[in-house]
PDB file of C-alpha atoms and ligand atoms in Angstrom:
ATOM      1  CA  MET A1020    -114.929  48.950  65.857  1.00  0.00           C
ATOM      2  CA  ALA A1021    -112.296  46.361  64.265  1.00  0.00           C
ATOM      3  CA  VAL A1022    -111.486  42.840  65.249  1.00  0.00           C
ATOM      4  CA  LEU A1023    -108.270  41.101  64.362  1.00  0.00           C
ATOM      5  CA  ASN A1024    -107.637  37.374  64.617  1.00  0.00           C
ATOM      6  CA  SER A1025    -104.775  35.706  66.415  1.00  0.00           C
ATOM      7  CA  CYS A1026    -104.919  32.369  64.859  1.00  0.00           C
ATOM      8  CA  PRO A1027    -102.864  29.488  64.382  1.00  0.00           C
ATOM      9  CA  TYR A1028    -100.289  30.100  61.911  1.00  0.00           C
ATOM     10  CA  ASN A1029    -100.950  26.904  60.010  1.00  0.00           C
ATOM     11  CA  ILE A1030    -104.584  27.908  59.403  1.00  0.00           C
ATOM     12  CA  LEU A1031    -104.424  31.450  58.467  1.00  0.00           C
ATOM     13  CA  PRO A1032    -102.043  34.363  58.661  1.00  0.00           C
ATOM     14  CA  ARG A1033    -102.241  36.158  61.945  1.00  0.00           C
ATOM     15  CA  PHE A1034    -103.633  39.221  60.649  1.00  0.00           C
ATOM     16  CA  THR A1035    -107.001  38.753  58.965  1.00  0.00           C
ATOM     17  CA  GLY A1036    -109.714  40.782  60.423  1.00  0.00           C
ATOM     18  CA  TYR A1037    -113.176  42.130  60.334  1.00  0.00           C
ATOM     19  CA  THR A1038    -114.397  45.716  60.594  1.00  0.00           C
ATOM     20  CA  ILE A1039    -117.096  45.777  63.331  1.00  0.00           C
ATOM     21  CA  GLN A1040    -119.469  48.518  63.206  1.00  0.00           C
ATOM     22  CA  LYS A1041    -121.100  49.553  66.625  1.00  0.00           C
ATOM     23  CA  ARG A1042    -123.913  46.952  65.766  1.00  0.00           C
ATOM     24  CA  SER A1043    -122.443  44.434  63.333  1.00  0.00           C
ATOM     25  CA  ILE A1044    -119.735  43.107  61.655  1.00  0.00           C
ATOM     26  CA  SER A1045    -119.341  44.338  58.212  1.00  0.00           C
ATOM     27  CA  SER A1046    -116.673  43.230  56.107  1.00  0.00           C
ATOM     28  CA  THR A1047    -113.276  41.600  56.144  1.00  0.00           C
ATOM     29  CA  ILE A1048    -110.159  43.409  55.760  1.00  0.00           C
ATOM     30  CA  LYS A1049    -106.785  41.965  55.127  1.00  0.00           C
ATOM     31  CA  PHE A1050    -103.718  43.918  56.133  1.00  0.00           C
ATOM     32  CA  PHE A1051     -99.979  44.399  56.737  1.00  0.00           C
ATOM     33  CA  ALA A1052     -97.236  43.474  54.643  1.00  0.00           C
ATOM     34  CA  ALA A1053     -97.497  39.751  55.536  1.00  0.00           C
ATOM     35  CA  ASN A1054    -100.608  39.873  53.103  1.00  0.00           C
ATOM     36  CA  ASN A1055     -99.296  42.577  50.761  1.00  0.00           C
ATOM     37  CA  ASP A1056     -98.696  41.191  47.435  1.00  0.00           C
ATOM     38  CA  SER A1057     -96.739  44.091  46.392  1.00  0.00           C
ATOM     39  CA  ALA A1058     -94.203  43.476  48.951  1.00  0.00           C
ATOM     40  CA  SER A1059     -91.126  41.220  47.986  1.00  0.00           C
ATOM     41  CA  LYS A1060     -87.492  40.828  48.670  1.00  0.00           C
ATOM     42  CA  SER A1061     -86.620  43.054  45.725  1.00  0.00           C
ATOM     43  CA  ASN A1062     -89.409  45.430  46.526  1.00  0.00           C
ATOM     44  CA  PRO A1063     -89.515  45.813  50.414  1.00  0.00           C
ATOM     45  CA  ILE A1064     -91.808  48.112  51.997  1.00  0.00           C
ATOM     46  CA  PRO A1065     -90.156  50.454  54.565  1.00  0.00           C
ATOM     47  CA  LEU A1066     -91.612  49.842  58.045  1.00  0.00           C
ATOM     48  CA  LEU A1067     -91.910  53.670  58.422  1.00  0.00           C
ATOM     49  CA  THR A1068     -94.342  54.206  55.867  1.00  0.00           C
ATOM     50  CA  PRO A1069     -98.160  54.662  56.267  1.00  0.00           C
ATOM     51  CA  TYR A1070    -100.666  51.795  56.037  1.00  0.00           C
ATOM     52  CA  LYS A1071    -104.352  51.892  55.573  1.00  0.00           C
ATOM     53  CA  MET A1072    -105.784  49.205  57.847  1.00  0.00           C
ATOM     54  CA  GLY A1073    -109.452  49.074  57.120  1.00  0.00           C
ATOM     55  CA  GLU A1074    -110.815  52.360  58.607  1.00  0.00           C
ATOM     56  CA  PHE A1075    -107.543  53.253  60.319  1.00  0.00           C
ATOM     57  CA  GLU A1076    -104.811  55.301  58.837  1.00  0.00           C
ATOM     58  CA  LEU A1077    -101.438  53.641  60.398  1.00  0.00           C
ATOM     59  CA  SER A1078     -98.586  56.209  60.264  1.00  0.00           C
ATOM     60  CA  HIS A1079     -96.133  53.367  60.124  1.00  0.00           C
ATOM     61  CA  ARG A1080     -96.161  49.583  60.296  1.00  0.00           C
ATOM     62  CA  ILE A1081     -94.402  48.788  63.764  1.00  0.00           C
ATOM     63  CA  VAL A1082     -96.941  47.250  66.031  1.00  0.00           C
ATOM     64  CA  LEU A1083     -96.691  46.443  69.571  1.00  0.00           C
ATOM     65  CA  ALA A1084     -97.560  42.846  70.111  1.00  0.00           C
ATOM     66  CA  PRO A1085     -99.777  41.718  72.834  1.00  0.00           C
ATOM     67  CA  LEU A1086     -97.542  40.838  75.781  1.00  0.00           C
ATOM     68  CA  THR A1087     -98.825  39.427  79.108  1.00  0.00           C
ATOM     69  CA  ARG A1088     -97.441  41.334  81.891  1.00  0.00           C
ATOM     70  CA  ASN A1089     -99.031  39.745  85.131  1.00  0.00           C
ATOM     71  CA  ARG A1090     -99.353  43.119  86.780  1.00  0.00           C
ATOM     72  CA  SER A1091    -103.182  43.409  86.904  1.00  0.00           C
ATOM     73  CA  TYR A1092    -103.812  42.616  90.495  1.00  0.00           C
ATOM     74  CA  ASP A1093    -106.897  40.504  90.976  1.00  0.00           C
ATOM     75  CA  ASN A1094    -107.605  40.981  87.257  1.00  0.00           C
ATOM     76  CA  VAL A1095    -107.883  44.858  87.556  1.00  0.00           C
ATOM     77  CA  PRO A1096    -105.747  46.762  85.068  1.00  0.00           C
ATOM     78  CA  GLN A1097    -103.532  49.166  87.275  1.00  0.00           C
ATOM     79  CA  PRO A1098    -102.773  52.703  86.777  1.00  0.00           C
ATOM     80  CA  HIS A1099     -99.082  51.986  86.050  1.00  0.00           C
ATOM     81  CA  ALA A1100    -100.290  50.193  82.640  1.00  0.00           C
ATOM     82  CA  ALA A1101    -101.207  53.848  81.323  1.00  0.00           C
ATOM     83  CA  VAL A1102     -97.493  54.660  81.732  1.00  0.00           C
ATOM     84  CA  TYR A1103     -96.442  51.308  80.289  1.00  0.00           C
ATOM     85  CA  TYR A1104     -98.601  51.764  77.231  1.00  0.00           C
ATOM     86  CA  SER A1105     -98.285  55.402  76.704  1.00  0.00           C
ATOM     87  CA  GLN A1106     -94.556  55.059  76.450  1.00  0.00           C
ATOM     88  CA  ARG A1107     -94.934  52.652  73.827  1.00  0.00           C
ATOM     89  CA  ALA A1108     -97.640  54.806  71.876  1.00  0.00           C
ATOM     90  CA  THR A1109     -96.767  56.762  68.618  1.00  0.00           C
ATOM     91  CA  ASN A1110     -98.908  59.080  66.613  1.00  0.00           C
ATOM     92  CA  GLY A1111    -100.811  56.785  64.431  1.00  0.00           C
ATOM     93  CA  GLY A1112     -99.166  53.475  65.574  1.00  0.00           C
ATOM     94  CA  LEU A1113    -100.966  50.407  66.561  1.00  0.00           C
ATOM     95  CA  LEU A1114    -100.771  48.766  69.837  1.00  0.00           C
ATOM     96  CA  ILE A1115    -102.401  45.647  70.931  1.00  0.00           C
ATOM     97  CA  ALA A1116    -102.944  45.290  74.639  1.00  0.00           C
ATOM     98  CA  GLU A1117    -101.886  42.063  76.764  1.00  0.00           C
ATOM     99  CA  ALA A1118    -104.187  39.170  76.601  1.00  0.00           C
ATOM    100  CA  THR A1119    -107.262  39.871  78.681  1.00  0.00           C
ATOM    101  CA  GLY A1120    -109.645  37.595  79.920  1.00  0.00           C
ATOM    102  CA  VAL A1121    -113.260  37.352  78.887  1.00  0.00           C
ATOM    103  CA  SER A1122    -114.664  35.967  82.019  1.00  0.00           C
ATOM    104  CA  ASN A1123    -113.887  34.549  85.434  1.00  0.00           C
ATOM    105  CA  THR A1124    -112.957  31.128  83.935  1.00  0.00           C
ATOM    106  CA  ALA A1125    -110.546  32.717  81.415  1.00  0.00           C
ATOM    107  CA  GLN A1126    -107.475  33.094  83.460  1.00  0.00           C
ATOM    108  CA  GLY A1127    -104.468  30.714  83.255  1.00  0.00           C
ATOM    109  CA  TYR A1128    -101.839  33.004  84.745  1.00  0.00           C
ATOM    110  CA  PRO A1129    -102.096  35.225  87.963  1.00  0.00           C
ATOM    111  CA  ASN A1130    -102.693  38.929  87.693  1.00  0.00           C
ATOM    112  CA  THR A1131    -103.713  39.078  84.102  1.00  0.00           C
ATOM    113  CA  PRO A1132    -106.219  41.774  83.370  1.00  0.00           C
ATOM    114  CA  GLY A1133    -110.009  41.150  82.711  1.00  0.00           C
ATOM    115  CA  ILE A1134    -112.872  42.902  80.696  1.00  0.00           C
ATOM    116  CA  TRP A1135    -115.743  41.249  82.100  1.00  0.00           C
ATOM    117  CA  THR A1136    -116.764  43.559  84.751  1.00  0.00           C
ATOM    118  CA  LYS A1137    -117.477  47.293  84.995  1.00  0.00           C
ATOM    119  CA  GLU A1138    -114.630  47.694  87.447  1.00  0.00           C
ATOM    120  CA  HIS A1139    -112.270  46.373  84.634  1.00  0.00           C
ATOM    121  CA  VAL A1140    -113.842  48.785  82.118  1.00  0.00           C
ATOM    122  CA  ASP A1141    -113.457  51.697  84.428  1.00  0.00           C
ATOM    123  CA  ALA A1142    -109.673  50.664  85.106  1.00  0.00           C
ATOM    124  CA  TRP A1143    -109.024  50.289  81.285  1.00  0.00           C
ATOM    125  CA  LYS A1144    -110.576  53.895  80.630  1.00  0.00           C
ATOM    126  CA  PRO A1145    -107.509  55.893  81.658  1.00  0.00           C
ATOM    127  CA  ILE A1146    -105.045  53.499  80.153  1.00  0.00           C
ATOM    128  CA  VAL A1147    -106.861  53.748  76.757  1.00  0.00           C
ATOM    129  CA  ASP A1148    -106.878  57.562  77.297  1.00  0.00           C
ATOM    130  CA  ALA A1149    -103.315  57.777  77.828  1.00  0.00           C
ATOM    131  CA  VAL A1150    -102.601  55.899  74.596  1.00  0.00           C
ATOM    132  CA  HIS A1151    -105.123  58.072  72.640  1.00  0.00           C
ATOM    133  CA  GLN A1152    -103.532  61.198  74.052  1.00  0.00           C
ATOM    134  CA  LYS A1153    -100.319  60.228  72.185  1.00  0.00           C
ATOM    135  CA  GLY A1154    -102.334  59.524  68.935  1.00  0.00           C
ATOM    136  CA  GLY A1155    -102.176  55.782  69.336  1.00  0.00           C
ATOM    137  CA  ILE A1156    -104.470  53.226  67.844  1.00  0.00           C
ATOM    138  CA  PHE A1157    -105.354  50.660  70.578  1.00  0.00           C
ATOM    139  CA  PHE A1158    -106.841  47.215  70.442  1.00  0.00           C
ATOM    140  CA  LEU A1159    -107.445  44.822  73.296  1.00  0.00           C
ATOM    141  CA  GLN A1160    -106.726  41.062  72.947  1.00  0.00           C
ATOM    142  CA  MET A1161    -109.649  39.061  74.128  1.00  0.00           C
ATOM    143  CA  TRP A1162    -108.537  35.622  75.667  1.00  0.00           C
ATOM    144  CA  HIS A1163    -109.869  32.636  77.248  1.00  0.00           C
ATOM    145  CA  VAL A1164    -107.059  30.100  78.139  1.00  0.00           C
ATOM    146  CA  GLY A1165    -109.286  26.997  78.506  1.00  0.00           C
ATOM    147  CA  ARG A1166    -107.300  24.101  79.979  1.00  0.00           C
ATOM    148  CA  VAL A1167    -104.124  26.109  80.327  1.00  0.00           C
ATOM    149  CA  SER A1168    -105.126  26.929  83.688  1.00  0.00           C
ATOM    150  CA  SER A1169    -105.436  25.421  87.384  1.00  0.00           C
ATOM    151  CA  TYR A1170    -107.888  24.998  90.256  1.00  0.00           C
ATOM    152  CA  ALA A1171    -106.310  27.937  91.995  1.00  0.00           C
ATOM    153  CA  LEU A1172    -107.129  30.460  88.987  1.00  0.00           C
ATOM    154  CA  GLN A1173    -110.689  29.227  88.759  1.00  0.00           C
ATOM    155  CA  PRO A1174    -113.914  30.281  90.523  1.00  0.00           C
ATOM    156  CA  ASN A1175    -114.617  28.037  93.332  1.00  0.00           C
ATOM    157  CA  GLY A1176    -111.655  26.043  92.618  1.00  0.00           C
ATOM    158  CA  GLN A1177    -113.348  24.415  89.664  1.00  0.00           C
ATOM    159  CA  ALA A1178    -111.956  22.586  86.823  1.00  0.00           C
ATOM    160  CA  PRO A1179    -110.738  24.506  83.837  1.00  0.00           C
ATOM    161  CA  ILE A1180    -113.021  24.200  80.652  1.00  0.00           C
ATOM    162  CA  SER A1181    -111.830  22.904  77.397  1.00  0.00           C
ATOM    163  CA  SER A1182    -112.746  20.902  74.384  1.00  0.00           C
ATOM    164  CA  THR A1183    -111.458  17.932  76.248  1.00  0.00           C
ATOM    165  CA  ASP A1184    -111.007  16.397  79.647  1.00  0.00           C
ATOM    166  CA  LYS A1185    -107.257  15.622  79.177  1.00  0.00           C
ATOM    167  CA  ALA A1186    -104.929  17.602  81.050  1.00  0.00           C
ATOM    168  CA  ILE A1187    -101.757  19.262  79.906  1.00  0.00           C
ATOM    169  CA  THR A1188     -98.737  16.981  80.619  1.00  0.00           C
ATOM    170  CA  PRO A1189     -98.150  17.873  84.366  1.00  0.00           C
ATOM    171  CA  GLY A1190     -95.251  20.476  84.688  1.00  0.00           C
ATOM    172  CA  HIS A1191     -95.225  21.334  80.909  1.00  0.00           C
ATOM    173  CA  GLU A1192     -93.425  24.655  80.832  1.00  0.00           C
ATOM    174  CA  GLY A1193     -93.500  24.410  84.632  1.00  0.00           C
ATOM    175  CA  GLY A1194     -97.131  25.090  84.959  1.00  0.00           C
ATOM    176  CA  ASP A1195     -99.363  23.424  87.333  1.00  0.00           C
ATOM    177  CA  TRP A1196    -102.055  22.395  85.095  1.00  0.00           C
ATOM    178  CA  SER A1197    -105.372  20.901  86.417  1.00  0.00           C
ATOM    179  CA  PRO A1198    -107.382  18.369  84.669  1.00  0.00           C
ATOM    180  CA  PRO A1199    -109.984  20.279  82.676  1.00  0.00           C
ATOM    181  CA  ARG A1200    -113.820  19.761  82.026  1.00  0.00           C
ATOM    182  CA  ARG A1201    -114.996  19.086  78.588  1.00  0.00           C
ATOM    183  CA  LEU A1202    -117.694  21.660  77.701  1.00  0.00           C
ATOM    184  CA  SER A1203    -121.110  20.460  76.921  1.00  0.00           C
ATOM    185  CA  VAL A1204    -122.847  21.407  73.644  1.00  0.00           C
ATOM    186  CA  ASP A1205    -125.267  23.551  75.617  1.00  0.00           C
ATOM    187  CA  GLU A1206    -122.436  25.668  77.185  1.00  0.00           C
ATOM    188  CA  ILE A1207    -120.832  26.846  74.111  1.00  0.00           C
ATOM    189  CA  PRO A1208    -123.249  29.680  73.364  1.00  0.00           C
ATOM    190  CA  GLY A1209    -122.502  30.956  76.826  1.00  0.00           C
ATOM    191  CA  ILE A1210    -118.692  31.108  75.982  1.00  0.00           C
ATOM    192  CA  VAL A1211    -119.456  32.783  72.730  1.00  0.00           C
ATOM    193  CA  ASN A1212    -121.474  35.333  74.532  1.00  0.00           C
ATOM    194  CA  ASP A1213    -118.583  35.901  76.902  1.00  0.00           C
ATOM    195  CA  PHE A1214    -116.548  37.126  73.908  1.00  0.00           C
ATOM    196  CA  ARG A1215    -119.523  39.256  72.704  1.00  0.00           C
ATOM    197  CA  LEU A1216    -119.922  41.059  75.993  1.00  0.00           C
ATOM    198  CA  ALA A1217    -116.245  41.532  76.252  1.00  0.00           C
ATOM    199  CA  ALA A1218    -116.024  43.003  72.832  1.00  0.00           C
ATOM    200  CA  ARG A1219    -118.784  45.442  74.123  1.00  0.00           C
ATOM    201  CA  ASN A1220    -117.040  46.306  77.189  1.00  0.00           C
ATOM    202  CA  ALA A1221    -113.905  46.903  75.058  1.00  0.00           C
ATOM    203  CA  ILE A1222    -116.048  49.496  73.112  1.00  0.00           C
ATOM    204  CA  GLU A1223    -117.113  51.016  76.363  1.00  0.00           C
ATOM    205  CA  ALA A1224    -113.531  51.278  77.768  1.00  0.00           C
ATOM    206  CA  GLY A1225    -112.696  53.097  74.609  1.00  0.00           C
ATOM    207  CA  PHE A1226    -110.611  50.804  72.815  1.00  0.00           C
ATOM    208  CA  ASP A1227    -110.540  51.213  68.662  1.00  0.00           C
ATOM    209  CA  GLY A1228    -110.730  47.360  68.265  1.00  0.00           C
ATOM    210  CA  VAL A1229    -110.155  43.911  69.655  1.00  0.00           C
ATOM    211  CA  GLU A1230    -108.085  40.877  68.579  1.00  0.00           C
ATOM    212  CA  ILE A1231    -109.266  37.510  69.325  1.00  0.00           C
ATOM    213  CA  HIS A1232    -106.689  35.243  70.616  1.00  0.00           C
ATOM    214  CA  GLY A1233    -107.069  32.058  68.559  1.00  0.00           C
ATOM    215  CA  GLY A1234    -103.545  30.683  68.818  1.00  0.00           C
ATOM    216  CA  ASN A1235    -101.059  29.331  71.318  1.00  0.00           C
ATOM    217  CA  GLY A1236    -102.991  26.392  72.620  1.00  0.00           C
ATOM    218  CA  TYR A1237    -105.651  28.443  74.298  1.00  0.00           C
ATOM    219  CA  LEU A1238    -109.350  27.827  74.262  1.00  0.00           C
ATOM    220  CA  ILE A1239    -110.131  28.346  70.747  1.00  0.00           C
ATOM    221  CA  ASP A1240    -107.177  26.668  69.552  1.00  0.00           C
ATOM    222  CA  GLN A1241    -108.092  23.545  71.778  1.00  0.00           C
ATOM    223  CA  PHE A1242    -111.264  23.233  69.734  1.00  0.00           C
ATOM    224  CA  LEU A1243    -109.371  23.738  66.471  1.00  0.00           C
ATOM    225  CA  LYS A1244    -106.807  21.016  67.070  1.00  0.00           C
ATOM    226  CA  ASP A1245    -107.670  17.368  66.523  1.00  0.00           C
ATOM    227  CA  GLN A1246    -104.993  16.217  69.221  1.00  0.00           C
ATOM    228  CA  VAL A1247    -106.700  18.279  71.766  1.00  0.00           C
ATOM    229  CA  ASN A1248    -110.375  18.417  70.730  1.00  0.00           C
ATOM    230  CA  ASP A1249    -111.515  14.685  71.270  1.00  0.00           C
ATOM    231  CA  ARG A1250    -115.224  15.555  71.450  1.00  0.00           C
ATOM    232  CA  THR A1251    -117.401  13.395  69.095  1.00  0.00           C
ATOM    233  CA  GLY A1252    -120.589  14.444  67.257  1.00  0.00           C
ATOM    234  CA  ARG A1253    -120.846  18.104  67.139  1.00  0.00           C
ATOM    235  CA  VAL A1254    -117.310  19.021  67.867  1.00  0.00           C
ATOM    236  CA  TRP A1255    -115.226  22.107  67.387  1.00  0.00           C
ATOM    237  CA  TRP A1256    -117.843  23.384  64.964  1.00  0.00           C
ATOM    238  CA  ASP A1257    -119.841  24.311  67.879  1.00  0.00           C
ATOM    239  CA  LEU A1258    -117.285  26.622  69.132  1.00  0.00           C
ATOM    240  CA  GLY A1259    -115.469  27.134  65.919  1.00  0.00           C
ATOM    241  CA  LYS A1260    -118.278  28.422  63.782  1.00  0.00           C
ATOM    242  CA  PRO A1261    -119.112  31.388  65.850  1.00  0.00           C
ATOM    243  CA  MET A1262    -115.533  31.864  66.354  1.00  0.00           C
ATOM    244  CA  SER A1263    -114.822  31.618  62.821  1.00  0.00           C
ATOM    245  CA  LEU A1264    -113.376  34.819  63.931  1.00  0.00           C
ATOM    246  CA  CYS A1265    -110.746  32.508  62.976  1.00  0.00           C
ATOM    247  CA  THR A1266    -111.499  30.934  59.662  1.00  0.00           C
ATOM    248  CA  GLY A1267    -112.084  34.378  58.006  1.00  0.00           C
ATOM    249  CA  ASN A1268    -115.160  32.959  56.213  1.00  0.00           C
ATOM    250  CA  SER A1269    -118.288  34.779  56.278  1.00  0.00           C
ATOM    251  CA  GLY A1270    -120.098  32.466  59.004  1.00  0.00           C
ATOM    252  CA  ILE A1271    -119.730  35.062  61.610  1.00  0.00           C
ATOM    253  CA  ASN A1272    -121.007  37.919  59.699  1.00  0.00           C
ATOM    254  CA  LYS A1273    -124.471  36.304  59.163  1.00  0.00           C
ATOM    255  CA  GLN A1274    -125.066  35.803  62.872  1.00  0.00           C
ATOM    256  CA  ARG A1275    -122.894  38.053  64.884  1.00  0.00           C
ATOM    257  CA  ASP A1276    -124.313  40.960  66.455  1.00  0.00           C
ATOM    258  CA  TRP A1277    -121.907  42.277  68.901  1.00  0.00           C
ATOM    259  CA  SER A1278    -123.952  45.200  69.986  1.00  0.00           C
TER     260      SER A1278
HETATM  261  C1  FMN B1819     -93.449  37.734  77.789  1.00  0.00           C
HETATM  262  C2  FMN B1819     -94.375  37.444  76.607  1.00  0.00           C
HETATM  263  C3  FMN B1819     -95.687  37.647  76.697  1.00  0.00           C
HETATM  264  C4  FMN B1819     -96.580  37.568  75.745  1.00  0.00           C
HETATM  265  N1  FMN B1819     -97.939  37.616  75.730  1.00  0.00           N
HETATM  266  C5  FMN B1819     -98.763  37.229  74.791  1.00  0.00           C
HETATM  267  C6  FMN B1819    -100.134  37.597  74.751  1.00  0.00           C
HETATM  268  O1  FMN B1819    -100.543  37.954  75.962  1.00  0.00           O
HETATM  269  N2  FMN B1819    -100.782  37.419  73.589  1.00  0.00           N
HETATM  270  C7  FMN B1819    -100.110  37.035  72.405  1.00  0.00           C
HETATM  271  O2  FMN B1819    -100.908  36.821  71.471  1.00  0.00           O
HETATM  272  N3  FMN B1819     -98.925  36.686  72.537  1.00  0.00           N
HETATM  273  C8  FMN B1819     -98.308  36.967  73.339  1.00  0.00           C
HETATM  274  N4  FMN B1819     -96.788  36.745  73.345  1.00  0.00           N
HETATM  275  C9  FMN B1819     -96.364  36.426  72.063  1.00  0.00           C
HETATM  276  C10 FMN B1819     -95.740  37.757  71.381  1.00  0.00           C
HETATM  277  O3  FMN B1819     -96.895  38.530  71.334  1.00  0.00           O
HETATM  278  C11 FMN B1819     -95.137  37.533  69.967  1.00  0.00           C
HETATM  279  O4  FMN B1819     -96.121  36.936  69.258  1.00  0.00           O
HETATM  280  C12 FMN B1819     -93.972  36.520  70.153  1.00  0.00           C
HETATM  281  O5  FMN B1819     -93.266  37.081  71.191  1.00  0.00           O
HETATM  282  C13 FMN B1819     -93.320  36.549  68.839  1.00  0.00           C
HETATM  283  O6  FMN B1819     -92.925  37.764  68.471  1.00  0.00           O
HETATM  284  P1  FMN B1819     -91.138  38.010  68.401  1.00  0.00           P
HETATM  285  O7  FMN B1819     -90.733  37.126  67.617  1.00  0.00           O
HETATM  286  O8  FMN B1819     -91.044  39.318  68.075  1.00  0.00           O
HETATM  287  O9  FMN B1819     -90.793  37.860  69.830  1.00  0.00           O
HETATM  288  C14 FMN B1819     -95.995  36.887  74.422  1.00  0.00           C
HETATM  289  C15 FMN B1819     -94.583  36.778  74.319  1.00  0.00           C
HETATM  290  C16 FMN B1819     -93.819  37.035  75.467  1.00  0.00           C
HETATM  291  C17 FMN B1819     -92.326  36.988  75.140  1.00  0.00           C
END
């Protein structure tokens, strides 16, 4: 299984990934024209040419970007998603599914899908099957919004979790953001474990890989950004190291066992 990283653009290119075997992450892969030295203005690479992305032989270079749809009622992917994704699938083409919550604290918008229960896994299976029937390669995007959330979307109306207890500016982008609760050091392994279990569930659902959502101001990004991470002492490294997922360095390779 493979992992892509969706990282802040000023840290790394979006597409830097790891190949994940069923039991451990094995090697780093870099892919796509963005990282391809041979691509230039004078020597462009046509989109409709094959690309070897780690273990995958893509038949072309057009990728469905992850797009939040808010149609997974009570966080359960719905049968109509099989129609939506299979309509966009091509033989040998890569699709990345919409951002999908790794736990019951991960949601920041209503009706976004989850991957932390058996019901979620079972609901994803026919959707993944529909894409595979068209020959598509299908990745799940794993997501935790952190403080980009509100009490209404949190279990028992609790505060969203983050690297800070500072709230997003009220009303920013029209959101009803609630003040978050800063995670303690002891809680961070549990969050990392949520991502690990979500990856396992993605395997169970039949996905070919996962992308870790590390950008756009969500949880991992909150730990990586000085303006948002106001923890002292052991700071973002607590989450950032295991989630170096985002850094492309090999720290994760030494300690991760996603099986
Ligand atoms: C409605 C909408 C939903 C999106 N949902 C996600 C998402 O779930 N995960 C993500 O990483 N990016 C998401 N994005 C960002 C897109 O994947 C994409 O990166 C962005 O639109 C820039 O690509 P473009 O220039 O082709 O529009 C979303 C964008 C839009 C417009």
